[in-house]
PDB file of N, CA, C and O in Angstrom:
ATOM      1  N   PHE A   1     -11.875  -9.270  18.703  1.00 45.00           N
ATOM      2  CA  PHE A   1     -11.222  -8.461  19.660  1.00 45.00           C
ATOM      3  C   PHE A   1      -9.326  -8.799  18.901  1.00 45.00           C
ATOM      4  O   PHE A   1      -8.282  -8.966  19.879  1.00 45.00           O
ATOM      5  N   PRO A   2      -9.420  -9.188  18.086  1.00 44.00           N
ATOM      6  CA  PRO A   2      -8.030  -9.841  17.183  1.00 44.00           C
ATOM      7  C   PRO A   2      -6.785  -8.612  17.644  1.00 44.00           C
ATOM      8  O   PRO A   2      -5.929  -8.978  17.689  1.00 44.00           O
ATOM      9  N   SER A   3      -7.187  -7.298  17.626  1.00 38.00           N
ATOM     10  CA  SER A   3      -5.992  -6.146  18.064  1.00 38.00           C
ATOM     11  C   SER A   3      -5.874  -6.451  19.545  1.00 38.00           C
ATOM     12  O   SER A   3      -4.501  -5.172  19.773  1.00 38.00           O
ATOM     13  N   HIS A   4      -6.634  -6.560  20.334  1.00 58.00           N
ATOM     14  CA  HIS A   4      -6.005  -6.678  21.940  1.00 58.00           C
ATOM     15  C   HIS A   4      -5.791  -7.525  22.591  1.00 58.00           C
ATOM     16  O   HIS A   4      -5.553  -8.775  22.014  1.00 58.00           O
ATOM     17  N   ASP A   5      -4.557  -7.563  23.424  1.00 91.00           N
ATOM     18  CA  ASP A   5      -3.945  -8.403  24.093  1.00 91.00           C
ATOM     19  C   ASP A   5      -5.007  -8.928  25.167  1.00 91.00           C
ATOM     20  O   ASP A   5      -6.222  -8.660  25.194  1.00 91.00           O
ATOM     21  N   LYS A   6      -4.824 -10.121  25.271  1.00 94.00           N
ATOM     22  CA  LYS A   6      -5.689 -11.034  26.131  1.00 94.00           C
ATOM     23  C   LYS A   6      -5.882 -10.173  27.539  1.00 94.00           C
ATOM     24  O   LYS A   6      -7.274 -10.331  27.883  1.00 94.00           O
ATOM     25  N   ASN A   7      -5.261  -9.581  28.580  1.00 94.00           N
ATOM     26  CA  ASN A   7      -5.465  -8.680  29.266  1.00 94.00           C
ATOM     27  C   ASN A   7      -6.612  -7.763  29.285  1.00 94.00           C
ATOM     28  O   ASN A   7      -7.385  -7.731  29.946  1.00 94.00           O
ATOM     29  N   THR A   8      -6.212  -6.876  28.021  1.00 95.00           N
ATOM     30  CA  THR A   8      -7.620  -5.708  27.559  1.00 95.00           C
ATOM     31  C   THR A   8      -8.257  -6.542  27.396  1.00 95.00           C
ATOM     32  O   THR A   8      -9.560  -6.210  27.686  1.00 95.00           O
ATOM     33  N   ARG A   9      -8.431  -7.987  26.656  1.00 94.00           N
ATOM     34  CA  ARG A   9      -9.636  -8.433  26.205  1.00 94.00           C
ATOM     35  C   ARG A   9     -10.802  -8.601  27.660  1.00 94.00           C
ATOM     36  O   ARG A   9     -11.958  -8.588  27.374  1.00 94.00           O
ATOM     37  N   LEU A  10      -9.929  -9.471  28.252  1.00 97.00           N
ATOM     38  CA  LEU A  10     -10.525  -9.616  29.607  1.00 97.00           C
ATOM     39  C   LEU A  10     -11.196  -8.576  30.439  1.00 97.00           C
ATOM     40  O   LEU A  10     -12.185  -8.766  31.217  1.00 97.00           O
ATOM     41  N   LEU A  11     -10.332  -7.751  30.639  1.00 96.00           N
ATOM     42  CA  LEU A  11     -10.845  -6.347  31.461  1.00 96.00           C
ATOM     43  C   LEU A  11     -11.959  -5.947  30.595  1.00 96.00           C
ATOM     44  O   LEU A  11     -13.071  -5.280  31.294  1.00 96.00           O
ATOM     45  N   THR A  12     -11.912  -5.422  29.301  1.00 96.00           N
ATOM     46  CA  THR A  12     -13.255  -5.019  28.463  1.00 96.00           C
ATOM     47  C   THR A  12     -14.166  -5.764  28.921  1.00 96.00           C
ATOM     48  O   THR A  12     -15.472  -5.216  28.996  1.00 96.00           O
ATOM     49  N   TYR A  13     -14.448  -7.240  28.547  1.00 97.00           N
ATOM     50  CA  TYR A  13     -15.341  -7.825  29.003  1.00 97.00           C
ATOM     51  C   TYR A  13     -15.827  -8.053  30.796  1.00 97.00           C
ATOM     52  O   TYR A  13     -17.216  -7.666  30.546  1.00 97.00           O
ATOM     53  N   LEU A  14     -15.248  -7.920  31.513  1.00 98.00           N
ATOM     54  CA  LEU A  14     -15.354  -7.968  32.623  1.00 98.00           C
ATOM     55  C   LEU A  14     -16.270  -6.500  32.913  1.00 98.00           C
ATOM     56  O   LEU A  14     -16.973  -6.550  33.655  1.00 98.00           O
ATOM     57  N   LYS A  15     -15.825  -5.366  32.282  1.00 97.00           N
ATOM     58  CA  LYS A  15     -15.974  -4.289  32.386  1.00 97.00           C
ATOM     59  C   LYS A  15     -17.606  -4.100  32.010  1.00 97.00           C
ATOM     60  O   LYS A  15     -18.583  -3.634  32.608  1.00 97.00           O
ATOM     61  N   GLU A  16     -17.885  -4.895  31.040  1.00 97.00           N
ATOM     62  CA  GLU A  16     -19.191  -4.482  30.041  1.00 97.00           C
ATOM     63  C   GLU A  16     -19.882  -5.842  30.420  1.00 97.00           C
ATOM     64  O   GLU A  16     -21.398  -5.946  30.718  1.00 97.00           O
ATOM     65  N   HIS A  17     -19.645  -6.827  30.964  1.00 98.00           N
ATOM     66  CA  HIS A  17     -20.648  -8.217  31.912  1.00 98.00           C
ATOM     67  C   HIS A  17     -20.397  -8.621  33.372  1.00 98.00           C
ATOM     68  O   HIS A  17     -21.429  -8.967  33.683  1.00 98.00           O
ATOM     69  N   GLY A  18     -19.394  -7.946  34.042  1.00 98.00           N
ATOM     70  CA  GLY A  18     -19.546  -8.088  35.127  1.00 98.00           C
ATOM     71  C   GLY A  18     -18.802  -9.043  35.600  1.00 98.00           C
ATOM     72  O   GLY A  18     -18.155  -9.278  36.667  1.00 98.00           O
ATOM     73  N   SER A  19     -18.933 -10.450  35.107  1.00 98.00           N
ATOM     74  CA  SER A  19     -18.198 -11.552  35.432  1.00 98.00           C
ATOM     75  C   SER A  19     -17.748 -12.566  34.407  1.00 98.00           C
ATOM     76  O   SER A  19     -18.225 -12.572  33.382  1.00 98.00           O
ATOM     77  N   ILE A  20     -17.097 -13.742  34.723  1.00 98.00           N
ATOM     78  CA  ILE A  20     -16.693 -14.565  33.705  1.00 98.00           C
ATOM     79  C   ILE A  20     -16.053 -15.871  34.557  1.00 98.00           C
ATOM     80  O   ILE A  20     -15.509 -15.484  35.751  1.00 98.00           O
ATOM     81  N   ASP A  21     -16.512 -16.716  33.892  1.00 97.00           N
ATOM     82  CA  ASP A  21     -15.797 -18.343  34.421  1.00 97.00           C
ATOM     83  C   ASP A  21     -14.734 -18.799  33.457  1.00 97.00           C
ATOM     84  O   ASP A  21     -14.981 -18.148  32.329  1.00 97.00           O
ATOM     85  N   PRO A  22     -13.809 -19.906  33.561  1.00 95.00           N
ATOM     86  CA  PRO A  22     -13.148 -20.338  32.830  1.00 95.00           C
ATOM     87  C   PRO A  22     -13.682 -21.067  31.370  1.00 95.00           C
ATOM     88  O   PRO A  22     -12.978 -20.676  30.468  1.00 95.00           O
ATOM     89  N   LEU A  23     -14.725 -21.515  31.214  1.00 93.00           N
ATOM     90  CA  LEU A  23     -15.405 -21.870  30.227  1.00 93.00           C
ATOM     91  C   LEU A  23     -15.807 -20.878  29.213  1.00 93.00           C
ATOM     92  O   LEU A  23     -15.468 -20.593  28.176  1.00 93.00           O
ATOM     93  N   ARG A  24     -16.361 -19.974  29.846  1.00 95.00           N
ATOM     94  CA  ARG A  24     -16.641 -18.439  29.179  1.00 95.00           C
ATOM     95  C   ARG A  24     -15.602 -17.993  28.270  1.00 95.00           C
ATOM     96  O   ARG A  24     -15.504 -17.402  27.064  1.00 95.00           O
ATOM     97  N   ALA A  25     -14.406 -17.832  29.344  1.00 97.00           N
ATOM     98  CA  ALA A  25     -13.142 -17.321  28.874  1.00 97.00           C
ATOM     99  C   ALA A  25     -12.738 -17.669  27.419  1.00 97.00           C
ATOM    100  O   ALA A  25     -11.942 -17.382  26.762  1.00 97.00           O
ATOM    101  N   TRP A  26     -12.594 -19.198  27.550  1.00 96.00           N
ATOM    102  CA  TRP A  26     -12.316 -20.102  26.917  1.00 96.00           C
ATOM    103  C   TRP A  26     -13.122 -19.708  25.315  1.00 96.00           C
ATOM    104  O   TRP A  26     -12.492 -19.471  24.405  1.00 96.00           O
ATOM    105  N   GLU A  27     -14.221 -19.865  25.614  1.00 95.00           N
ATOM    106  CA  GLU A  27     -15.118 -19.809  24.285  1.00 95.00           C
ATOM    107  C   GLU A  27     -15.371 -18.581  23.936  1.00 95.00           C
ATOM    108  O   GLU A  27     -15.249 -18.230  22.489  1.00 95.00           O
ATOM    109  N   ILE A  28     -15.657 -17.596  24.543  1.00 96.00           N
ATOM    110  CA  ILE A  28     -15.949 -15.841  23.603  1.00 96.00           C
ATOM    111  C   ILE A  28     -14.306 -15.398  23.712  1.00 96.00           C
ATOM    112  O   ILE A  28     -14.213 -14.661  22.855  1.00 96.00           O
ATOM    113  N   LEU A  29     -13.459 -15.426  24.615  1.00 95.00           N
ATOM    114  CA  LEU A  29     -12.187 -14.478  24.929  1.00 95.00           C
ATOM    115  C   LEU A  29     -10.920 -15.604  24.118  1.00 95.00           C
ATOM    116  O   LEU A  29      -9.819 -14.385  23.778  1.00 95.00           O
ATOM    117  N   GLY A  30     -10.788 -16.812  23.933  1.00 94.00           N
ATOM    118  CA  GLY A  30      -9.926 -17.347  23.803  1.00 94.00           C
ATOM    119  C   GLY A  30      -8.827 -17.502  24.534  1.00 94.00           C
ATOM    120  O   GLY A  30      -7.525 -17.476  24.421  1.00 94.00           O
ATOM    121  N   ILE A  31      -9.201 -17.185  25.846  1.00 95.00           N
ATOM    122  CA  ILE A  31      -7.989 -17.475  27.012  1.00 95.00           C
ATOM    123  C   ILE A  31      -8.307 -18.396  27.746  1.00 95.00           C
ATOM    124  O   ILE A  31      -9.294 -18.980  28.465  1.00 95.00           O
ATOM    125  N   TYR A  32      -7.501 -19.255  27.767  1.00 93.00           N
ATOM    126  CA  TYR A  32      -7.111 -20.773  28.443  1.00 93.00           C
ATOM    127  C   TYR A  32      -6.576 -20.530  30.208  1.00 93.00           C
ATOM    128  O   TYR A  32      -7.190 -21.201  30.852  1.00 93.00           O
ATOM    129  N   ARG A  33      -5.565 -19.389  30.193  1.00 94.00           N
ATOM    130  CA  ARG A  33      -5.300 -19.514  31.544  1.00 94.00           C
ATOM    131  C   ARG A  33      -5.996 -18.277  32.178  1.00 94.00           C
ATOM    132  O   ARG A  33      -5.097 -17.157  32.495  1.00 94.00           O
ATOM    133  N   LEU A  34      -7.168 -18.342  32.438  1.00 96.00           N
ATOM    134  CA  LEU A  34      -7.868 -17.495  33.369  1.00 96.00           C
ATOM    135  C   LEU A  34      -7.311 -16.842  34.468  1.00 96.00           C
ATOM    136  O   LEU A  34      -6.946 -15.648  34.652  1.00 96.00           O
ATOM    137  N   ALA A  35      -6.909 -17.511  35.430  1.00 96.00           N
ATOM    138  CA  ALA A  35      -6.476 -17.208  36.667  1.00 96.00           C
ATOM    139  C   ALA A  35      -5.172 -16.441  36.380  1.00 96.00           C
ATOM    140  O   ALA A  35      -4.878 -15.574  37.075  1.00 96.00           O
ATOM    141  N   SER A  36      -4.261 -16.910  35.800  1.00 94.00           N
ATOM    142  CA  SER A  36      -3.247 -15.927  35.179  1.00 94.00           C
ATOM    143  C   SER A  36      -3.342 -14.691  34.797  1.00 94.00           C
ATOM    144  O   SER A  36      -2.829 -13.582  35.354  1.00 94.00           O
ATOM    145  N   ARG A  37      -4.415 -14.415  33.797  1.00 95.00           N
ATOM    146  CA  ARG A  37      -4.625 -13.217  33.283  1.00 95.00           C
ATOM    147  C   ARG A  37      -5.235 -12.303  34.502  1.00 95.00           C
ATOM    148  O   ARG A  37      -5.156 -10.936  34.444  1.00 95.00           O
ATOM    149  N   VAL A  38      -6.309 -13.033  35.177  1.00 96.00           N
ATOM    150  CA  VAL A  38      -6.756 -12.268  36.374  1.00 96.00           C
ATOM    151  C   VAL A  38      -5.568 -11.642  37.240  1.00 96.00           C
ATOM    152  O   VAL A  38      -5.672 -10.434  37.798  1.00 96.00           O
ATOM    153  N   ASN A  39      -4.720 -12.539  37.489  1.00 95.00           N
ATOM    154  CA  ASN A  39      -3.518 -12.253  38.715  1.00 95.00           C
ATOM    155  C   ASN A  39      -2.890 -10.868  37.871  1.00 95.00           C
ATOM    156  O   ASN A  39      -2.393 -10.240  38.379  1.00 95.00           O
ATOM    157  N   ASP A  40      -3.007 -10.598  36.458  1.00 93.00           N
ATOM    158  CA  ASP A  40      -1.989 -10.049  35.874  1.00 93.00           C
ATOM    159  C   ASP A  40      -2.981  -8.676  36.418  1.00 93.00           C
ATOM    160  O   ASP A  40      -1.954  -7.401  36.366  1.00 93.00           O
ATOM    161  N   LEU A  41      -4.026  -8.505  35.709  1.00 94.00           N
ATOM    162  CA  LEU A  41      -4.910  -7.482  36.500  1.00 94.00           C
ATOM    163  C   LEU A  41      -4.864  -6.937  37.680  1.00 94.00           C
ATOM    164  O   LEU A  41      -5.110  -5.608  38.115  1.00 94.00           O
ATOM    165  N   ARG A  42      -4.809  -7.999  38.213  1.00 96.00           N
ATOM    166  CA  ARG A  42      -4.796  -7.503  40.072  1.00 96.00           C
ATOM    167  C   ARG A  42      -3.415  -6.587  40.465  1.00 96.00           C
ATOM    168  O   ARG A  42      -3.486  -5.847  40.962  1.00 96.00           O
ATOM    169  N   LYS A  43      -2.686  -7.338  39.584  1.00 94.00           N
ATOM    170  CA  LYS A  43      -1.065  -6.437  39.818  1.00 94.00           C
ATOM    171  C   LYS A  43      -1.202  -4.965  39.246  1.00 94.00           C
ATOM    172  O   LYS A  43      -0.481  -4.371  39.728  1.00 94.00           O
ATOM    173  N   LEU A  44      -1.957  -4.720  38.191  1.00 93.00           N
ATOM    174  CA  LEU A  44      -2.478  -3.204  37.728  1.00 93.00           C
ATOM    175  C   LEU A  44      -3.069  -2.789  38.553  1.00 93.00           C
ATOM    176  O   LEU A  44      -3.473  -1.874  38.017  1.00 93.00           O
ATOM    177  N   GLY A  45      -3.865  -3.296  39.797  1.00 96.00           N
ATOM    178  CA  GLY A  45      -4.474  -2.611  40.327  1.00 96.00           C
ATOM    179  C   GLY A  45      -5.856  -2.594  40.161  1.00 96.00           C
ATOM    180  O   GLY A  45      -7.051  -1.713  40.871  1.00 96.00           O
ATOM    181  N   GLU A  46      -6.765  -3.562  39.397  1.00 97.00           N
ATOM    182  CA  GLU A  46      -7.832  -3.830  39.279  1.00 97.00           C
ATOM    183  C   GLU A  46      -8.486  -4.488  40.308  1.00 97.00           C
ATOM    184  O   GLU A  46      -7.990  -5.649  40.877  1.00 97.00           O
ATOM    185  N   SER A  47      -9.592  -4.450  40.767  1.00 98.00           N
ATOM    186  CA  SER A  47     -10.238  -5.062  41.754  1.00 98.00           C
ATOM    187  C   SER A  47     -11.063  -6.160  41.339  1.00 98.00           C
ATOM    188  O   SER A  47     -12.217  -6.100  40.640  1.00 98.00           O
ATOM    189  N   ILE A  48     -10.750  -7.522  41.283  1.00 98.00           N
ATOM    190  CA  ILE A  48     -11.281  -8.702  40.813  1.00 98.00           C
ATOM    191  C   ILE A  48     -11.696  -9.684  41.844  1.00 98.00           C
ATOM    192  O   ILE A  48     -10.785 -10.256  42.316  1.00 98.00           O
ATOM    193  N   LYS A  49     -12.969  -9.973  42.293  1.00 98.00           N
ATOM    194  CA  LYS A  49     -13.483 -10.684  43.379  1.00 98.00           C
ATOM    195  C   LYS A  49     -13.406 -12.213  42.859  1.00 98.00           C
ATOM    196  O   LYS A  49     -14.078 -12.465  41.485  1.00 98.00           O
ATOM    197  N   THR A  50     -12.972 -13.183  43.774  1.00 98.00           N
ATOM    198  CA  THR A  50     -13.090 -14.856  43.285  1.00 98.00           C
ATOM    199  C   THR A  50     -14.065 -15.369  44.016  1.00 98.00           C
ATOM    200  O   THR A  50     -14.290 -15.481  45.398  1.00 98.00           O
ATOM    201  N   SER A  51     -15.122 -16.199  43.245  1.00 98.00           N
ATOM    202  CA  SER A  51     -15.841 -16.964  44.259  1.00 98.00           C
ATOM    203  C   SER A  51     -15.994 -18.255  43.581  1.00 98.00           C
ATOM    204  O   SER A  51     -16.163 -18.160  42.416  1.00 98.00           O
ATOM    205  N   PRO A  52     -16.815 -19.252  44.571  1.00 97.00           N
ATOM    206  CA  PRO A  52     -16.459 -20.668  43.699  1.00 97.00           C
ATOM    207  C   PRO A  52     -18.025 -20.721  43.108  1.00 97.00           C
ATOM    208  O   PRO A  52     -19.319 -19.969  43.076  1.00 97.00           O
ATOM    209  N   LEU A  53     -18.092 -21.718  42.069  1.00 96.00           N
ATOM    210  CA  LEU A  53     -19.422 -21.133  41.287  1.00 96.00           C
ATOM    211  C   LEU A  53     -19.405 -22.909  40.818  1.00 96.00           C
ATOM    212  O   LEU A  53     -18.622 -23.738  40.233  1.00 96.00           O
ATOM    213  N   LYS A  54     -20.582 -23.799  41.070  1.00 96.00           N
ATOM    214  CA  LYS A  54     -20.916 -25.027  40.946  1.00 96.00           C
ATOM    215  C   LYS A  54     -21.507 -24.936  39.505  1.00 96.00           C
ATOM    216  O   LYS A  54     -22.512 -24.364  39.126  1.00 96.00           O
ATOM    217  N   VAL A  55     -20.748 -26.186  38.968  1.00 94.00           N
ATOM    218  CA  VAL A  55     -21.321 -26.458  37.283  1.00 94.00           C
ATOM    219  C   VAL A  55     -21.501 -27.656  37.375  1.00 94.00           C
ATOM    220  O   VAL A  55     -20.557 -28.348  38.303  1.00 94.00           O
ATOM    221  N   HIS A  56     -21.832 -28.385  36.340  1.00 94.00           N
ATOM    222  CA  HIS A  56     -21.722 -29.828  35.921  1.00 94.00           C
ATOM    223  C   HIS A  56     -20.832 -29.859  34.676  1.00 94.00           C
ATOM    224  O   HIS A  56     -21.065 -29.231  33.582  1.00 94.00           O
ATOM    225  N   ASN A  57     -19.941 -31.015  35.069  1.00 92.00           N
ATOM    226  CA  ASN A  57     -18.989 -31.449  33.871  1.00 92.00           C
ATOM    227  C   ASN A  57     -19.726 -32.487  32.793  1.00 92.00           C
ATOM    228  O   ASN A  57     -21.262 -32.351  33.037  1.00 92.00           O
ATOM    229  N   ARG A  58     -19.468 -32.608  31.898  1.00 93.00           N
ATOM    230  CA  ARG A  58     -19.559 -33.274  30.670  1.00 93.00           C
ATOM    231  C   ARG A  58     -20.126 -34.866  31.167  1.00 93.00           C
ATOM    232  O   ARG A  58     -21.173 -35.076  30.075  1.00 93.00           O
ATOM    233  N   LEU A  59     -19.703 -35.228  32.176  1.00 97.00           N
ATOM    234  CA  LEU A  59     -20.259 -36.589  32.974  1.00 97.00           C
ATOM    235  C   LEU A  59     -21.384 -36.167  33.732  1.00 97.00           C
ATOM    236  O   LEU A  59     -21.633 -37.139  34.392  1.00 97.00           O
ATOM    237  N   GLY A  60     -22.140 -35.258  33.918  1.00 96.00           N
ATOM    238  CA  GLY A  60     -22.878 -34.899  34.981  1.00 96.00           C
ATOM    239  C   GLY A  60     -22.446 -34.624  36.361  1.00 96.00           C
ATOM    240  O   GLY A  60     -23.429 -34.607  37.161  1.00 96.00           O
ATOM    241  N   GLU A  61     -21.186 -34.913  36.958  1.00 97.00           N
ATOM    242  CA  GLU A  61     -20.460 -34.522  38.000  1.00 97.00           C
ATOM    243  C   GLU A  61     -20.639 -32.915  38.234  1.00 97.00           C
ATOM    244  O   GLU A  61     -20.416 -32.242  37.471  1.00 97.00           O
ATOM    245  N   GLU A  62     -20.816 -32.570  39.490  1.00 97.00           N
ATOM    246  CA  GLU A  62     -21.204 -31.374  39.956  1.00 97.00           C
ATOM    247  C   GLU A  62     -19.546 -31.258  40.453  1.00 97.00           C
ATOM    248  O   GLU A  62     -19.007 -31.776  41.307  1.00 97.00           O
ATOM    249  N   ILE A  63     -19.006 -30.020  39.766  1.00 95.00           N
ATOM    250  CA  ILE A  63     -17.338 -29.391  40.096  1.00 95.00           C
ATOM    251  C   ILE A  63     -17.828 -27.894  40.369  1.00 95.00           C
ATOM    252  O   ILE A  63     -18.887 -27.207  40.114  1.00 95.00           O
ATOM    253  N   ARG A  64     -16.656 -27.620  41.063  1.00 96.00           N
ATOM    254  CA  ARG A  64     -16.827 -26.215  41.491  1.00 96.00           C
ATOM    255  C   ARG A  64     -15.450 -25.615  40.387  1.00 96.00           C
ATOM    256  O   ARG A  64     -14.422 -26.136  40.450  1.00 96.00           O
ATOM    257  N   VAL A  65     -15.883 -24.378  40.069  1.00 96.00           N
ATOM    258  CA  VAL A  65     -14.905 -23.293  39.045  1.00 96.00           C
ATOM    259  C   VAL A  65     -14.909 -22.298  39.735  1.00 96.00           C
ATOM    260  O   VAL A  65     -15.873 -21.663  40.644  1.00 96.00           O
ATOM    261  N   ALA A  66     -14.000 -21.006  39.637  1.00 97.00           N
ATOM    262  CA  ALA A  66     -13.720 -20.261  39.756  1.00 97.00           C
ATOM    263  C   ALA A  66     -14.632 -18.998  39.081  1.00 97.00           C
ATOM    264  O   ALA A  66     -14.876 -18.981  37.969  1.00 97.00           O
ATOM    265  N   LEU A  67     -15.138 -17.964  39.636  1.00 98.00           N
ATOM    266  CA  LEU A  67     -16.345 -17.031  38.973  1.00 98.00           C
ATOM    267  C   LEU A  67     -15.428 -15.702  39.240  1.00 98.00           C
ATOM    268  O   LEU A  67     -15.561 -15.733  40.638  1.00 98.00           O
ATOM    269  N   TYR A  68     -14.983 -15.157  38.274  1.00 98.00           N
ATOM    270  CA  TYR A  68     -14.401 -13.878  38.538  1.00 98.00           C
ATOM    271  C   TYR A  68     -15.396 -12.839  38.174  1.00 98.00           C
ATOM    272  O   TYR A  68     -15.466 -12.843  37.164  1.00 98.00           O
ATOM    273  N   THR A  69     -15.461 -11.727  39.289  1.00 98.00           N
ATOM    274  CA  THR A  69     -16.327 -10.733  39.022  1.00 98.00           C
ATOM    275  C   THR A  69     -15.529  -9.202  39.261  1.00 98.00           C
ATOM    276  O   THR A  69     -14.736  -9.328  40.490  1.00 98.00           O
ATOM    277  N   TYR A  70     -15.741  -8.677  38.452  1.00 98.00           N
ATOM    278  CA  TYR A  70     -15.097  -7.136  38.468  1.00 98.00           C
ATOM    279  C   TYR A  70     -15.872  -6.297  39.607  1.00 98.00           C
ATOM    280  O   TYR A  70     -17.158  -6.199  39.306  1.00 98.00           O
ATOM    281  N   GLU A  71     -15.204  -5.500  40.362  1.00 97.00           N
ATOM    282  CA  GLU A  71     -15.502  -4.624  41.242  1.00 97.00           C
ATOM    283  C   GLU A  71     -15.295  -3.145  40.820  1.00 97.00           C
ATOM    284  O   GLU A  71     -14.165  -2.890  40.719  1.00 97.00           O
ATOM    285  N   GLU A  72     -16.099  -2.598  40.553  1.00 87.00           N
ATOM    286  CA  GLU A  72     -16.265  -1.002  40.245  1.00 87.00           C
ATOM    287  C   GLU A  72     -15.399  -0.596  41.650  1.00 87.00           C
ATOM    288  O   GLU A  72     -15.441  -0.573  42.441  1.00 87.00           O
ATOM    289  N   GLN A  73     -14.297   0.598  40.954  1.00 77.00           N
ATOM    290  CA  GLN A  73     -13.644   1.300  41.998  1.00 77.00           C
ATOM    291  C   GLN A  73     -13.900   2.953  42.544  1.00 77.00           C
ATOM    292  O   GLN A  73     -14.362   3.203  41.519  1.00 77.00           O
TER     293      GLN A  73
END
């Protein structure tokens, strides 16, 4: 995705894959501040749902992160 800005990369990914969490956003899209990019897209009228996702950190502790899901309009 080198020629696209981060918001475009994120929106394209969400439309193709449906959802994303912060770790995937960093690994796949190079987006570190995912919540900010989601907020940008929402301001542009995109419908993106936030829900909690339980994951385990590298210490084996259960934590919650945000899962962002694109909702077709």
